XYZ file of C-alpha atoms in Angstrom:
587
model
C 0.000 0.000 0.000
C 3.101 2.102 0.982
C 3.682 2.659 -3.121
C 0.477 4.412 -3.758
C -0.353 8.056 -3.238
C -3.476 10.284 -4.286
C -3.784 13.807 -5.623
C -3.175 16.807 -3.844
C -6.555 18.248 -4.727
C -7.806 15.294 -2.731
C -6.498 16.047 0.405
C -7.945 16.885 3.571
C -6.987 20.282 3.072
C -9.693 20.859 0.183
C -11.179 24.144 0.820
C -14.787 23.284 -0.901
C -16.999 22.243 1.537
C -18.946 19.919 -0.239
C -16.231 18.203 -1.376
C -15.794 17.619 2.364
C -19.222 16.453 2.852
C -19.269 14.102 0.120
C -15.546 12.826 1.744
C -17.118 11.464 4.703
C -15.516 8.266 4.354
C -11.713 8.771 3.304
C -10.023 7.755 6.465
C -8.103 4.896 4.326
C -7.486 7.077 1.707
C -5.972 9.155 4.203
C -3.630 6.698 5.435
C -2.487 6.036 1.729
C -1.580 9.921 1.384
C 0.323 9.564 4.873
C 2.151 6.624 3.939
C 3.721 6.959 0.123
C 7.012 9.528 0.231
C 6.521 13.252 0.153
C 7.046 13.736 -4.220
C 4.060 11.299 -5.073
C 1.246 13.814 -4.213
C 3.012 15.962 -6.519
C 3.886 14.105 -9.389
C 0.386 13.440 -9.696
C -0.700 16.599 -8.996
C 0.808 17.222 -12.230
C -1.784 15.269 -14.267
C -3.938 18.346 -14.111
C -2.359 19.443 -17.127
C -3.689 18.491 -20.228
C -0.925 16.939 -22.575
C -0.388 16.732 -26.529
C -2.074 13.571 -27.841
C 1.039 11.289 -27.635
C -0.056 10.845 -23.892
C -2.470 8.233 -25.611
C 0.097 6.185 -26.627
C 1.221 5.205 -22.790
C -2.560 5.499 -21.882
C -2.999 4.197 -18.431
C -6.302 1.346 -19.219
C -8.645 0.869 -16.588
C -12.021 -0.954 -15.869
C -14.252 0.002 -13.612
C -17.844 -1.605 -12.474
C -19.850 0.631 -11.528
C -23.917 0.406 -10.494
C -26.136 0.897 -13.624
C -27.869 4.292 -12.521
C -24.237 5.997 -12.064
C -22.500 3.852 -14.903
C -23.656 6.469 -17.712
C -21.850 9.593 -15.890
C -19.351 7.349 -15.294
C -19.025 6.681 -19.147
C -19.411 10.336 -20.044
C -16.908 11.758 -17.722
C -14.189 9.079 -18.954
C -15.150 10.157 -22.266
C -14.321 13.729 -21.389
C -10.887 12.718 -19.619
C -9.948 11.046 -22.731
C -11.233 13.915 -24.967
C -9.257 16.575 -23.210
C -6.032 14.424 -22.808
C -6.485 14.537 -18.641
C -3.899 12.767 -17.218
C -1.701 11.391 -14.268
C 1.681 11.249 -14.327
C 1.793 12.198 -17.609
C -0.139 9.123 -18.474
C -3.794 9.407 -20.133
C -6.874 7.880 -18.482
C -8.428 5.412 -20.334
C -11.262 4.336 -18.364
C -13.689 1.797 -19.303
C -16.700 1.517 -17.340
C -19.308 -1.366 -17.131
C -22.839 -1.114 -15.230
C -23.183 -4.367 -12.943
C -25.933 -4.551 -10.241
C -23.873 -3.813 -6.356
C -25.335 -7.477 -5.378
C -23.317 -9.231 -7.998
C -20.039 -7.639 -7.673
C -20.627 -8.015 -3.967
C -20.790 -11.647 -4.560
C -18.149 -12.086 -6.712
C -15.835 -10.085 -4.634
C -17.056 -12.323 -1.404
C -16.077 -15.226 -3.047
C -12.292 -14.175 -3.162
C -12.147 -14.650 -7.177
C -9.488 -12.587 -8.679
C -11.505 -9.883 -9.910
C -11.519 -8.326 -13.740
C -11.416 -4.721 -12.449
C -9.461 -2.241 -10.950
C -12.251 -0.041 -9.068
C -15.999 -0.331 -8.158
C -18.572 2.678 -7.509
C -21.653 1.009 -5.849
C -24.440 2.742 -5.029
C -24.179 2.217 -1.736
C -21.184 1.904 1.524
C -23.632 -0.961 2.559
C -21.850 -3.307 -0.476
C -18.396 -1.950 0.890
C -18.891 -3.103 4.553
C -20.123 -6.347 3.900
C -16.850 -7.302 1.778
C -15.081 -5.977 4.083
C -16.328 -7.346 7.279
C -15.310 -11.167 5.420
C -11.630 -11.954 6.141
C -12.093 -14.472 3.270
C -12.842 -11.667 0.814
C -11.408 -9.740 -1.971
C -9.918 -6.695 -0.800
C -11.710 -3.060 -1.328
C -10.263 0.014 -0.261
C -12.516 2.999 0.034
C -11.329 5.926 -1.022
C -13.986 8.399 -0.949
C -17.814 9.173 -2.483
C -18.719 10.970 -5.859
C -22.473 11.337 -5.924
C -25.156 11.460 -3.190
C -29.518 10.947 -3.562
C -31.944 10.627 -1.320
C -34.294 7.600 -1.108
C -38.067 8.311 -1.375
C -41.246 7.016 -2.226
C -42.104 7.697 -6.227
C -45.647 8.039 -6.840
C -47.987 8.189 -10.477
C -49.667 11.479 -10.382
C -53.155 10.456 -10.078
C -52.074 8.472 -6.835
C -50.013 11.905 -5.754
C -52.922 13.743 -6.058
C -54.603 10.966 -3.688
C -51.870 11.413 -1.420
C -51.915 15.304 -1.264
C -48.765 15.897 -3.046
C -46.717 18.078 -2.614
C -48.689 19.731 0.207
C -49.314 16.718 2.663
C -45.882 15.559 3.951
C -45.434 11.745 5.545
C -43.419 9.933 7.863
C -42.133 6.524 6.564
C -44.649 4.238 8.457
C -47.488 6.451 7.316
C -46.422 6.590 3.681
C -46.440 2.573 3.620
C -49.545 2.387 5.481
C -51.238 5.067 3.544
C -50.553 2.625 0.444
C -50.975 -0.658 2.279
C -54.120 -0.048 3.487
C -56.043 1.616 0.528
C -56.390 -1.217 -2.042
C -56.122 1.238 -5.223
C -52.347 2.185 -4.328
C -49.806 -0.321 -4.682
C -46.400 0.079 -3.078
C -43.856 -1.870 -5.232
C -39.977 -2.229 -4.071
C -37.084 -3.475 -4.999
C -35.455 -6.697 -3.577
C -33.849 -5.259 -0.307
C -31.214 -8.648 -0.440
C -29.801 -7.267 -3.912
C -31.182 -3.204 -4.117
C -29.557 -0.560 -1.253
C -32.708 1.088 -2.122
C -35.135 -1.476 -0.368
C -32.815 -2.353 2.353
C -32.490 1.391 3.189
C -36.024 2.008 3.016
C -36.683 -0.974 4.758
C -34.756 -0.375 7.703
C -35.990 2.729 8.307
C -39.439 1.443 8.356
C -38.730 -1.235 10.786
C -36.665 1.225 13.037
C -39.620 3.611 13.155
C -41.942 0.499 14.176
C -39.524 -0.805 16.447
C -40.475 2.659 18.039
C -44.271 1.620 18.713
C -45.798 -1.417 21.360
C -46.030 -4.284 18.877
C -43.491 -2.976 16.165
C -41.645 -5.908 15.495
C -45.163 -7.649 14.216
C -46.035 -4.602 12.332
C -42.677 -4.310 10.801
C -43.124 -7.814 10.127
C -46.458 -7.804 8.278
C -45.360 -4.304 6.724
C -42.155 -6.367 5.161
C -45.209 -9.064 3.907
C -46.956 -7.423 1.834
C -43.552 -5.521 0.422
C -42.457 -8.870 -0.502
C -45.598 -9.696 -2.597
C -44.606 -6.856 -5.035
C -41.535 -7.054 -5.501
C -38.865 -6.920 -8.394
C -35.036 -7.837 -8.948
C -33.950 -4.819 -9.209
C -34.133 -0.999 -8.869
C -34.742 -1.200 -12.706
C -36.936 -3.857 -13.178
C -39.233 -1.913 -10.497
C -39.884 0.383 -12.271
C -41.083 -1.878 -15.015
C -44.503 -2.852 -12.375
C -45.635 1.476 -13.019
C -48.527 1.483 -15.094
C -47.858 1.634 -18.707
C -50.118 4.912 -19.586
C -52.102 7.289 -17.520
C -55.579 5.513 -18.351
C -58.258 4.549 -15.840
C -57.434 1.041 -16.656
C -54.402 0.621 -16.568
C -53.939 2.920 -13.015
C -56.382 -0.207 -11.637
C -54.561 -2.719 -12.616
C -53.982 -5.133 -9.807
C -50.979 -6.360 -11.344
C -48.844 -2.842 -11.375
C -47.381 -0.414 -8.859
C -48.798 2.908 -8.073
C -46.084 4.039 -5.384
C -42.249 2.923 -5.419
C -39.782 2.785 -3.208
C -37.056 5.048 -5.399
C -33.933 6.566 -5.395
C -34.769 10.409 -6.756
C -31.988 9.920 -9.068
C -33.903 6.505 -10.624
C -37.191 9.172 -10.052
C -35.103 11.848 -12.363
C -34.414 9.206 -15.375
C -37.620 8.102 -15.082
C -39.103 11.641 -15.726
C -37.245 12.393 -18.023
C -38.406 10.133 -20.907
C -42.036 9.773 -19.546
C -45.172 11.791 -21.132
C -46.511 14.520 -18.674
C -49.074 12.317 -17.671
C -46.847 9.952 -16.509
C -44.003 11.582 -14.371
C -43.946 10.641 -11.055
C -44.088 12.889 -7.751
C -41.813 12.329 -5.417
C -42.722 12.111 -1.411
C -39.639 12.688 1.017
C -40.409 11.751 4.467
C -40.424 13.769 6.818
C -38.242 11.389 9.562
C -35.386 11.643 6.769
C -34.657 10.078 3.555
C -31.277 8.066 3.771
C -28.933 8.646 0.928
C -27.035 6.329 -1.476
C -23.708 7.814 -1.167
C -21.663 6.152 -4.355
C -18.661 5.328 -2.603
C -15.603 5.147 -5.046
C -13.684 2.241 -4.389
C -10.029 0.055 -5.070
C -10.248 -3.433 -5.846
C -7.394 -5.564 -4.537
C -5.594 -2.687 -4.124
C -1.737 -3.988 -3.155
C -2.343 -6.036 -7.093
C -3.029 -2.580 -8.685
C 0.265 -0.874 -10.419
C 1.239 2.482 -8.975
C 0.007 4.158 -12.653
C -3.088 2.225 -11.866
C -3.730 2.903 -8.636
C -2.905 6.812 -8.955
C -4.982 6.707 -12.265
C -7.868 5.508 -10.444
C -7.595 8.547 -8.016
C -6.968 10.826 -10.197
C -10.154 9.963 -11.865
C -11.991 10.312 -8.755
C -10.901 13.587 -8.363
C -11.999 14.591 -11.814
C -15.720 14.088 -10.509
C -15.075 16.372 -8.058
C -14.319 19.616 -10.329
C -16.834 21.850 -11.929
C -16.893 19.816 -15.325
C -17.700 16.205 -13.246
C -19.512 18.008 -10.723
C -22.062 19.272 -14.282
C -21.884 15.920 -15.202
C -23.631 13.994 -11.826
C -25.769 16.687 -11.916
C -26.885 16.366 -15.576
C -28.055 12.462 -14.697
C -29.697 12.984 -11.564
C -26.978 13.118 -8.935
C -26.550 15.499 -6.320
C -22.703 16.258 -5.328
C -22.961 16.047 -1.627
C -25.712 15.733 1.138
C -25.993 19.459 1.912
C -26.902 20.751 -1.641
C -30.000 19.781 -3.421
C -30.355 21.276 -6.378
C -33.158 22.769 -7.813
C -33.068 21.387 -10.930
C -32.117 17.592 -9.931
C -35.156 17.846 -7.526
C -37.690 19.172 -9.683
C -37.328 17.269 -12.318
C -37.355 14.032 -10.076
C -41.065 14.951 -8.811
C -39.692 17.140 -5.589
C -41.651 20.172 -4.931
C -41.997 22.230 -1.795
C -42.700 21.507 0.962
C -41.989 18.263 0.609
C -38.876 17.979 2.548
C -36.035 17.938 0.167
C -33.357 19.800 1.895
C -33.472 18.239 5.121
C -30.236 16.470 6.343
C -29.918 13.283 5.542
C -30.588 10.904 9.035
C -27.585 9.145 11.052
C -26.902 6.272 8.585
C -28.422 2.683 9.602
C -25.804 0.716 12.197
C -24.581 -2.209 10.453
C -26.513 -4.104 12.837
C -29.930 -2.557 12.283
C -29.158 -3.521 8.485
C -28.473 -6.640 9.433
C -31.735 -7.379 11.088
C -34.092 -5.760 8.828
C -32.439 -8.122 6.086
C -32.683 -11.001 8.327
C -36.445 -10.170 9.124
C -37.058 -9.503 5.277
C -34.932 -13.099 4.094
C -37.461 -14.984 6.496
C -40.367 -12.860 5.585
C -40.338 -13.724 1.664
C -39.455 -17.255 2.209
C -41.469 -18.911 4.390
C -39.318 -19.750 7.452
C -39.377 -23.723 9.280
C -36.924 -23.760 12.409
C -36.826 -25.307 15.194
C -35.041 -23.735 18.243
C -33.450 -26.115 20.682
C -32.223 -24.005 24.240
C -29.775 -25.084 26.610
C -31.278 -25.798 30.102
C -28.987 -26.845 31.868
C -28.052 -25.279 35.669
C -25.409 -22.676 34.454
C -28.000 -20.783 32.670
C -29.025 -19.779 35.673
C -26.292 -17.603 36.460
C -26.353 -14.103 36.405
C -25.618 -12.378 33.073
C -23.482 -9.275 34.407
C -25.139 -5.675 34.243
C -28.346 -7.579 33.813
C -29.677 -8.102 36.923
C -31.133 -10.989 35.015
C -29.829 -14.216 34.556
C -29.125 -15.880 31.702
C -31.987 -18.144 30.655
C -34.281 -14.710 31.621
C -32.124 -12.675 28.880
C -32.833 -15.701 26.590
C -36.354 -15.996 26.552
C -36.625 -12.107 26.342
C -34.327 -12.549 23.489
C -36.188 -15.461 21.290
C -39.607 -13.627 22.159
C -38.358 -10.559 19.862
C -37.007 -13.153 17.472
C -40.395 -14.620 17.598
C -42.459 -11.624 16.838
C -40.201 -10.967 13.479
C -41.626 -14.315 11.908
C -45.566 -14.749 10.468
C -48.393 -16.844 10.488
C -46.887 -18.275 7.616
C -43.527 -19.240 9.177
C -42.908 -23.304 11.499
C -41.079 -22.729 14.660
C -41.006 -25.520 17.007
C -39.202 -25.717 20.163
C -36.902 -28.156 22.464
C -34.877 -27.826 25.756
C -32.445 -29.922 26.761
C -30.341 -30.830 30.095
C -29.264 -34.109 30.892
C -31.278 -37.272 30.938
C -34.799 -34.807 30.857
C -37.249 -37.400 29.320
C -35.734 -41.260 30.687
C -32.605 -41.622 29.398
C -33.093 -38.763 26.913
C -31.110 -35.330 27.323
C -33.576 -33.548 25.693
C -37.804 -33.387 25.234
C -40.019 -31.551 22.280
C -42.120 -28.990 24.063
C -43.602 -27.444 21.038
C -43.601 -29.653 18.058
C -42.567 -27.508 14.509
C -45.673 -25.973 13.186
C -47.351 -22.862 11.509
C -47.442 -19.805 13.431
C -50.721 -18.726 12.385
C -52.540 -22.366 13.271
C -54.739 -22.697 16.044
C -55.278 -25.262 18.295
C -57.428 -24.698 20.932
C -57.886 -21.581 22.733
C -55.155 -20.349 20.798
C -52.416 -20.267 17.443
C -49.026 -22.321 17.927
C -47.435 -18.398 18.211
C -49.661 -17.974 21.389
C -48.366 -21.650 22.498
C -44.507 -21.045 21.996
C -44.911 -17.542 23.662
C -46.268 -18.935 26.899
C -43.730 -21.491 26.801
C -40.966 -19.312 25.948
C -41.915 -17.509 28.996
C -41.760 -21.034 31.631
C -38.361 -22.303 30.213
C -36.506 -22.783 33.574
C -33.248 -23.912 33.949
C -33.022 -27.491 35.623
C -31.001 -27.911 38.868
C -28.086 -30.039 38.434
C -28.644 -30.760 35.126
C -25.482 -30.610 32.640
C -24.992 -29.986 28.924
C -26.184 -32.692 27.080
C -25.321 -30.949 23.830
C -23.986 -33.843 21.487
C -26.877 -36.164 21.985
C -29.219 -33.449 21.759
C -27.679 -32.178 18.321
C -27.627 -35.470 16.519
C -31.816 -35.814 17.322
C -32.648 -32.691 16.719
C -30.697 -32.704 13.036
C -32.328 -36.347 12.728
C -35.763 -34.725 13.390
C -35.819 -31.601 11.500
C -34.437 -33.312 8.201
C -36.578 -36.213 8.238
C -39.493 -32.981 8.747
C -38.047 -31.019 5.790
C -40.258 -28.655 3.941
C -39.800 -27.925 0.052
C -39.848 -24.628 -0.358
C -39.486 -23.123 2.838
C -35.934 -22.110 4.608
C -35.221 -24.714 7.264
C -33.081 -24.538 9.473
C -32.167 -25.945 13.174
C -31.435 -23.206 15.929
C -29.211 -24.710 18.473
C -28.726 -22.432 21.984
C -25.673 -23.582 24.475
C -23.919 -22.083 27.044
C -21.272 -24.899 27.602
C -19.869 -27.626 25.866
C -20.588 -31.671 25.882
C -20.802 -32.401 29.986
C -22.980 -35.765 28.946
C -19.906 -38.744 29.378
C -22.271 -41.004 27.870
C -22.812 -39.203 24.837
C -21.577 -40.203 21.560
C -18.206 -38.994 20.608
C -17.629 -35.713 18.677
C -16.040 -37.641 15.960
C -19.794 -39.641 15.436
C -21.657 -36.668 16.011
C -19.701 -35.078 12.912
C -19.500 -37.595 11.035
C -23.415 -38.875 11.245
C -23.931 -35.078 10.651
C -22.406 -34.690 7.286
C -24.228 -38.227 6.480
C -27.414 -36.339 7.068
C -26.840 -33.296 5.220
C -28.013 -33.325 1.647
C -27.744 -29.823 -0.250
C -30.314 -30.924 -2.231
C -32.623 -30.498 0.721
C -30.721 -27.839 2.867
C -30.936 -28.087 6.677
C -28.333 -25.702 7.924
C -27.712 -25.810 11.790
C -27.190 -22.473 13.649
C -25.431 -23.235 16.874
C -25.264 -19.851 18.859
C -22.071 -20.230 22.076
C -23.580 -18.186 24.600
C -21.315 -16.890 27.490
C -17.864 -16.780 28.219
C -18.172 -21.099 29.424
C -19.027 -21.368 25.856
C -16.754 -22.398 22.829
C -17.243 -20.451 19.384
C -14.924 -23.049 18.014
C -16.681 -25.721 18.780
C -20.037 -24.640 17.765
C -18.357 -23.623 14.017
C -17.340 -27.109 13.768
C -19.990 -28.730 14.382
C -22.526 -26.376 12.485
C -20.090 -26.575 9.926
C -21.030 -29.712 9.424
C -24.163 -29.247 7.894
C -23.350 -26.296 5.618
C -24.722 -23.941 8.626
C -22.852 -21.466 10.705
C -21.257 -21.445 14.787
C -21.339 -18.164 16.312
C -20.623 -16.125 20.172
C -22.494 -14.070 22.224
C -21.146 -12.668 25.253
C -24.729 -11.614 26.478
C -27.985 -13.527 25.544
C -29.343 -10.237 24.383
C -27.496 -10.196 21.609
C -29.425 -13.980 20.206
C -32.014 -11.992 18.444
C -29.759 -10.424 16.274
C -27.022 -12.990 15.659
C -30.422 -15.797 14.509
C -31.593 -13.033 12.089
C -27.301 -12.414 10.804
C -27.108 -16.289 10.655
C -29.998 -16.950 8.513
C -29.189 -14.040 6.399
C -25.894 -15.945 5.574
C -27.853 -19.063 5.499
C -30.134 -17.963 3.374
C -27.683 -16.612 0.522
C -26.309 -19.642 0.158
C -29.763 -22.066 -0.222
C-alpha cells in the first residue's frame, strides 16, 4: 500500500466544503496519502495538465464496475478525460466503465475470485462493509464518495394527487400504510437482499416500528406485503408502473402505483415519460437516507502504482466543476448538503416536501443486518426449530443484567419470535441431561405454523407462553452432542420444500454428557445427514464466556450452517436473524 499516493486536490486540506461532505468516508485514503514519500502527491498533482495527444500512446487502461444508474456519468466523464487528454503522471486515463448490479459484484468479490477490475462505484457503503467485514474476501479500499440521492417514495400522479402531493408531507410508516391499506395504491420495491434502495427504506421502516408497542409484528407484516410486489432490481421496479395514464391501466392489480425510489432513478424516469406519466416524489419527513456512491479500489496492493494513482486521479476529476455538471446532468446530487433545484424538480420534488433536510444518522450495520434477516425470512417462508440449553449454568447471572441468563434468553427469542408470520414453522426443544428417561432432551412445542390454532389459541400464542416457563433445571449438565444429533435427525426427516429450514441450536457450555456419543460420530453422522439438495443448515449460537465459538463452528459446519458467540444472551435476536441471512444466501 506504501507505493500508492493520491492527488493533492484530494487532500484533507480541500477548501470546498462539499467536497468535504461528500468525503465522509476517506479515512483509508488518508492513510495512503500519509504513507507513500513526500514527491508522489506531486507528481500526480501534475496530471492536471492536459498533454499533446502522444499521452495516448502510454494510456494508463482501466475498468471500472460501476452500479447501472451511475455507470452512464461514469461513461461520459471518462469520455471527457480522454477527450481533453487529462492525465496522471503524464499518463492518459483510459477508463472503461461497465454497469453491474452492487449485489453481484458483492458476490463475486465475497467469493475471493481474482476480480476483472481495478475499481468499483456502488451505489451504496452498505456493499463496501459487507466485503469488508469477510476476512475471506477480496480486498476493497474505500477511497472516498462521488455522488449522493436521497431515497423516497415515487408516486404516479393520479395516486399523488390521492396522497396530497406536494402539500401533505409523511413519515415513513405512514407513507407505507397510507398505500398498504387503501387497495387502489400499490407500493412496489425493490429486492432489499440485492437493491440498497429497499434495504435502506426498509430499515428505516422497521426502526420507526420498532419505536411503537407491537413494532416488530407490524414491521413484520409491513415487510409481507412488500415482498408480494416485488422486483429484482431498482430497474426492473420500475417496469410494475402502469404503462399509460388511463383509468385502466392505473387499476390494474398487477402494477405499482407508489415505489420505493432513489430520486436519481425518479429523475431518469421523468425524463423520458409523457406529462401524464411523471412521477411525484414524497420525502419523508423522519429523513430520507442517501445512497452515497462510494468510489472504491479493488485488490488494491495487485493494482500498479500508474493504476492505482490513475484511479484517483479519476476520482478527483468528478469532483471539479466539469464532473460536478456531469452527476448533476443524470440525476446526482454532489454532496448531502446541496440539493439542487433542478435535480429535484425534475425528479417529482416540490416544496414543501422535505427535500433539503439532512440526511438521518446512517443505519448501524446491525440494524441492516436485522431488517435483512427479518425480510430473508419474511419472503421465504421460514421452518426452524429452536433447541435451548437448560442446563443449571444458565441460571447464572448475566453481568449488568440483573437478570440471569436463561431470563435474557427468553426475552431474546420472544423478539425473534415476533419478526416471523403466520406463515412461518417454529417448534421448540430444551435440553439438560437425561430430561425425558434416558433422553437429554424433550419436544415442548412440536414444529408448526405460526398462524394455526389449536385450541384456545395459534401455535405463536403456544410457543410464547412457553418461551416464557423455560426454567433452567437444577443439576442438570450440557447434554449438547446427543441433543444435536436428534434434533438434526428430526428436522431433516421434517423437511419442507420450499421453505428455509433450518435448526437453531442455543448452548452455554460444551458436551458435559460422558455417555454421549463422541464428537467424531456426532460429525461424522452429521455430514451423512446433510443433503444440499434439501438444505438443513444448523445455527449453533455459544452463549457466554463457558461457551466455545470453536466448537459450535465445527460442528454447524457440518451441515453447511454457521457457529457463532455471544457474550450476552441479548445479543441472540440479532445474531439468529445475521445467521440466517448468511444461510439464506447460500440455499
Amino acid at each position: 500500500m506504501g507505493r500508492h499516493s493520491l492527488p493533492d486536490d484530494y487532500g484533507a486540506g480541500a477548501a470546498d466544503p462539499r467536497a468535504r461532505a461528500r468525503r465522509r468516508t476517506v479515512a483509508i485514503a488518508t492513510v495512503l496519502v500519509l504513507t507513500v514519500a513526500a514527491g508522489t502527491a506531486a507528481a500526480v498533482r501534475g496530471g492536471l495538465l492536459s498533454f499533446s495527444s502522444s499521452c495516448q500512446d502510454q494510456a494508463v487502461r482501466l475498468k471500472i464496475a460501476a452500479s447501472p444508474d451511475v455507470a452512464p456519468a461514469l461513461r461520459a466523464a471518462a469520455d471527457e478525460a480522454r477527450t481533453k487528454n487529462i492525465t496522471s503522471d503524464g499518463h492518459c486515463l483510459d477508463i472503461h466503465v461497465t454497469a453491474r448490479d452492487a449485489y453481484q459484484v458483492t458476490d463475486s468479490l465475497l467469493s475471493g475470485r481474482k476480480s476483472d477490475v481495478q475499481a468499483w462505484v456502488p451505489d451504496s457503503g452498505l456493499w463496501v462493509q459487507r466485503v469488508t467485514a469477510d476476512a475471506r474476501a477480496t480486498q476493497v479500499t474505500q477511497a472516498g464518495n462521488v455522488a449522493s440521492s436521497p431515497v423516497g417514495v415515487a408516486v404516479v400522479p393520479t395516486a399523488a394527487k390521492t396522497l396530497g402531493w406536494p402539500d401533505k408531507t409523511y413519515t415513513w410508516t405512514e407513507l407505507a400504510d397510507a398505500t398498504t391499506d387503501d387497495d387502489r395504491l400499490k407500493l412496489g420495491t425493490a429486492d432489499p437482499s440485492r437493491s440498497a434502495t429497499g434495504l435502506l427504506a426498509l430499515t428505516r421502516l422497521t426502526s420507526a416500528a420498532a419505536e411503537v408497542k407491537g413494532g416488530d409484528a407490524q414491521a413484520a407484516a409491513m415487510a409481507k406485503a412488500l415482498s408480494r410486489r416485488t422486483a429484482d432490481s431498482d430497474s426492473q421496479v420500475l417496469e410494475t408502473l402502469p404503462r399509460d395514464s388511463s383509468g385502466t391501466e392505473q387499476r390494474n392489480p398487477k402494477r405499482n402505483q407508489a415505489l420505493i425510489l432513489s430520486e436519481q432513478a425518479a429523475f431518469t424516469h421523468n425524463a423520458s415519460a409523457d406529462s401524464g406519466q411523471k412521477l411525484g416524489l414524497f420525502y419523508p419527513k423522519d429523513g430520507s437516507p442517501r445512497l452515497d456512491y462510494p468510489f472504491t479500489l479493488v485488490d488494491q496492493p495487485r493494482l500498479s502504482t500508474d493504476e492505482s494513482r490513475a484511479a484517483l486521479r479519476f476520482m478527483t476529476l468528478l469532483e471539479q466543476p466539469e464532473g460536478t455538471r456531469i452527476l448533476q446532468k443524470h440525476g446526482f446530487r454532489i454532496s448531502d448538503e446541496d440539493a439542487p433545484a433542478t435535480v429535484v424538480t425534475a425528479a417529482g420534488g416540490r416544496s414543501p416536501q422535505p427535500y433539503e433536510e439532512p440526511a438521518p444518522e446512517p443505519d448501524s450495520e446491525k440494524a441492516l443486518q436485522e431488517s435483512l434477516g427479518m425480510w430473508t425470512i419474511t419472503v421465504q417462508s421460514a421452518r426452524i426449530t429452536t433447541v435451548v440449553d437448560a442446563s443449571a449454568s444458565m441460571s447464572q447471572a448475566v453481568p449488568g443484567s440483573g437478570r440471569s441468563r436463561m431470563e435474557v434468553t427468553k426475552a431474546s427469542l420472544l423478539q425473534a419470535l415476533a419478526t416471523f408470520t403466520p406463515d412461518d414453522e417454529i417448534g421448540l426443544w430444551d435440553f439438560s441431561t437425561k430430561l425425558d428417561g434416558d433422553k437429554d432432551y424433550r419436544v415442548l412445542v412440536p414444529t408448526g405454523r405460526l398462524g394455526d390454532r389449536r385450541g384456545g389459541g395459534t401455535q405463536r400464542d403456544r410457543l410464547s407462553a412457553v418461551f416464557s416457563s423455560l426454567k433452567p433445571v437444577r443439576d442438570g449438565a450440557t447434554g449438547l452432542y446427543d441433543t444435536t444429533l436428534a434434533a438434526y435427525k428430526a428436522a431433516t426427516a421434517s423437511y419442507v420444500q420450499g421453505k428455509f429450514n433450518a435448526l437453531v441450536i442455543l448452548t452455554d457450555g460444551v458436551n458435559q454428557d460422558p455417555g454421549s456419543i463422541s464428537r467424531s460420530t456426532l460429525l461424522t453422522q452429521l455430514r451423512e445427514l446433510a443433503d444440499p439438495r434439501r438444505p438443513v443448515p444448523l445455527i449453533m449460537i455459544a452463549v457466554g464466556p463457558e461457551a466455545h465459538q470453536q466448537e459450535a463452528e465445527r460442528i454447524a459446519g457440518a451441515t453447511g450452517g454457521s457457529g457463532h458467540q455471544v457474550d450476552n444472551p441479548a445479543q441472540i435476536h440479532s445474531v439468529i436473524l445475521k445467521a440466517i441471512v448468511e444461510a439464506g444466501s447460500q440455499s
